């Protein structure tokens, strides 16, 4: 108990960040580098926070009791799926760093909006968010994050075995060839993007009560890069990578707590060293499997001043 | 194996149950030592450390010294929760002074409240903080009460004031509520608000706002913001030729503004919750020592953190008279300490203070000061009657 | 809008836009050669401002390991004159350039030789930024610093232009920043367009393989590029610092992010694009009406999002035919 009291929040946070790493991994399964997860995470959190505190929904809360919590998850998932479609369809015409930048812009625009809207509580945000199922301690959120994590992992495993998963891989390895084989890249890329959006939204809706409060700082550019670090340092070619990366990197500043002022310096150094010496990520380096032969060696230097921003599809 | 495990578990449980208060008495300080909130956090660390030094020199709690345990909250919510959990479960503190930001307080204070650990907020000015729970109080007054005084002071200096411009930092919770009070007071005093301009605490460039203000030919500008943005705003107002009076809210009450606006800070009228010239013995000692070490007047953040620690020590002293602190059970002490904090009266660097039933500070005196710059970097707040 | 108001906004926009331009140029140079975005560029911007401050003042405040340190007890020999400031700014920016080269050595080069996922460079450069920002805080604290008076000589704080019965007012420092940025851009344009080094640089950017076959040492040009990039970033930081003061170690973060919008708007890797992008975003922000200033921060990103959907190669970038 003592242990859970002290480290419960940290452990739950590790799972939560691992889940967010997985939300970025989903579009990556289809070869798409999207950094939009913090945006969907923030939206999911705001939906939960508003439903749980806004006087307009007092009636819902009274009649549903704890049932309001699953409803917040569901609504967050639906809203993020819709938003994911609206943003994803035009944005996924872009590729590589261009898609990444577009999604960074999306996150920033959402942040400025939430900072200024009445319903999101402006600069202060939303506070006094009630706790689900009588939770008192933070470790009890493991009852939410752990099942969600297991479901997500099962889902990803089934997905990668399915036709859809094979289509994702085909697009990731060679989009043109996949297109030629009759796999519609657009459809699958948007699908992968929406899966990531829904996951981030659900995590957000569970995290609002977890953090007791929700504000515009939850979805920022910093978070985008942090999740990217989870995936890359954990390993981007297996679903275990983002999970391990998220768990380890979110625990790192806490492990380094004893170093006081120096802890963020060390944290930065770890990022540099890990990206230099674990190019396949932690999970990638641990697994004994040979590197996938299909992947061509990335060029050491880029091809030209402005790489082709469009995807190769002709539509 | 099973037996050892259950034995371990049992001993852990019994340890938890019979947790005595350790000596020296541990008080937690959870403020932002990293991230961009550390601008305030580093002043709070200084204030708290000075409190530890002086209060221990004067015998601590009935002869038992206190020991501050610092846990960095960083600038985010998760960091604040982690810091609080560490202080509560690992460092076994009797109470916590922190966190730095109101948003962090909304996140971490409920944790302490549920664990029945008293928290004193040193700098959380947002509405609703003491209402988080019975164990949450604060020594940072929502100084909206003093806004009218600053405006009256400006009218005293220039009785012919008529047209005013109001500017405020829209992304700062305190500034948005403070500007509301300023605007209401201005109306009550029959001043004509010619324009209201918004900015962000992260802004550097205020040319748009300043141009709009200059276009209205006002003779008073009222600013609610934080030190850095307001410093730049004042500098740009003056550089672009604004000649009238400037009234600033509590966010401008910091000598850290001086290096930003330099000579241009001169003459700004500021509403304050703390004055280095406050005459109490506690403050005289604190201000003298601070000045000796840092060659400037102590800022409000340092004074409030000092006060937070002092309130804990004073309340502990009362309890110590009833029963030696070392004989208390930690859980019991935390509960009793919280009750004692709320009923006590304290003579602190902020002047005399007590708490209302929610745990919000009841402060006796607020101040209005005018900035006088000696040179480009150094200045003082000259207090106005 | 009245003409005077319009001109006022144009002047304000050009002043801040020119800083965006030189800052973004540093980003885009690195991208054009290596195809990576160096997230540590914002930290180098901050560092440049601190370097210049150290040279011209040398006095540190109450926090950090260097607290109370005064490098020049009798005042910095460079303080008090415009030339002294120009020299400190130059040396400060050169030092920022050196730091950028060190960053390349430590954080990017091993990655290139290892043929790692190019995206890892984002993470690595983010780590570098984290290290720099926190080192600054450990050394000199989180407080604001500002340059001493007289760095621009005895010029008046503001200039007035009369237009009929209206007056347009602009801060002198804005005019200086604009002028310095423009001169720098012209010099840089000449170096890249006309000199041998510039031609070789462009060749490397165009096709590193062919360039090395032609006997151009790619590594050398990577170093030159990083040096120029750091120099530009450091100078931008110094100029902004001279106008607004240095608002602590996180000073460069918003610039770092906005710089991304600038280079994409202009066209990733395009040098004239960075300049046009910087000026466009500066102007767009200046024309946001005061009552909507809260949304000013979103303007750059809204433009970024729109341009990516409409014309992803940016205003001046060239659409390339997909090589298959």
mmCIF file of C-alpha atoms in Angstrom, chain B residues 43 47 139 274 283 286 298-308 348-350:
data_model
loop_
_atom_site.group_PDB
_atom_site.id
_atom_site.type_symbol
_atom_site.label_atom_id
_atom_site.label_comp_id
_atom_site.label_asym_id
_atom_site.label_seq_id
_atom_site.Cartn_x
_atom_site.Cartn_y
_atom_site.Cartn_z
ATOM 1 C CA UNK B 43 12.175 33.573 -5.214
ATOM 2 C CA UNK B 47 12.044 33.086 1.033
ATOM 3 C CA UNK B 139 -1.276 33.335 2.237
ATOM 4 C CA UNK B 274 3.519 43.109 0.533
ATOM 5 C CA UNK B 283 9.356 41.821 8.366
ATOM 6 C CA UNK B 286 13.363 39.352 6.971
ATOM 7 C CA UNK B 298 12.616 41.316 -1.060
ATOM 8 C CA UNK B 299 9.903 40.650 -3.623
ATOM 9 C CA UNK B 300 6.384 39.607 -2.696
ATOM 10 C CA UNK B 301 6.921 35.953 -3.732
ATOM 11 C CA UNK B 302 9.799 35.512 -1.293
ATOM 12 C CA UNK B 303 7.844 37.205 1.511
ATOM 13 C CA UNK B 304 4.802 34.990 0.914
ATOM 14 C CA UNK B 305 6.850 31.785 0.922
ATOM 15 C CA UNK B 306 8.526 32.915 4.147
ATOM 16 C CA UNK B 307 5.099 33.578 5.599
ATOM 17 C CA UNK B 308 3.871 30.118 4.603
ATOM 18 C CA UNK B 348 4.411 37.764 9.625
ATOM 19 C CA UNK B 349 6.351 39.811 7.085
ATOM 20 C CA UNK B 350 2.991 40.384 5.377
#
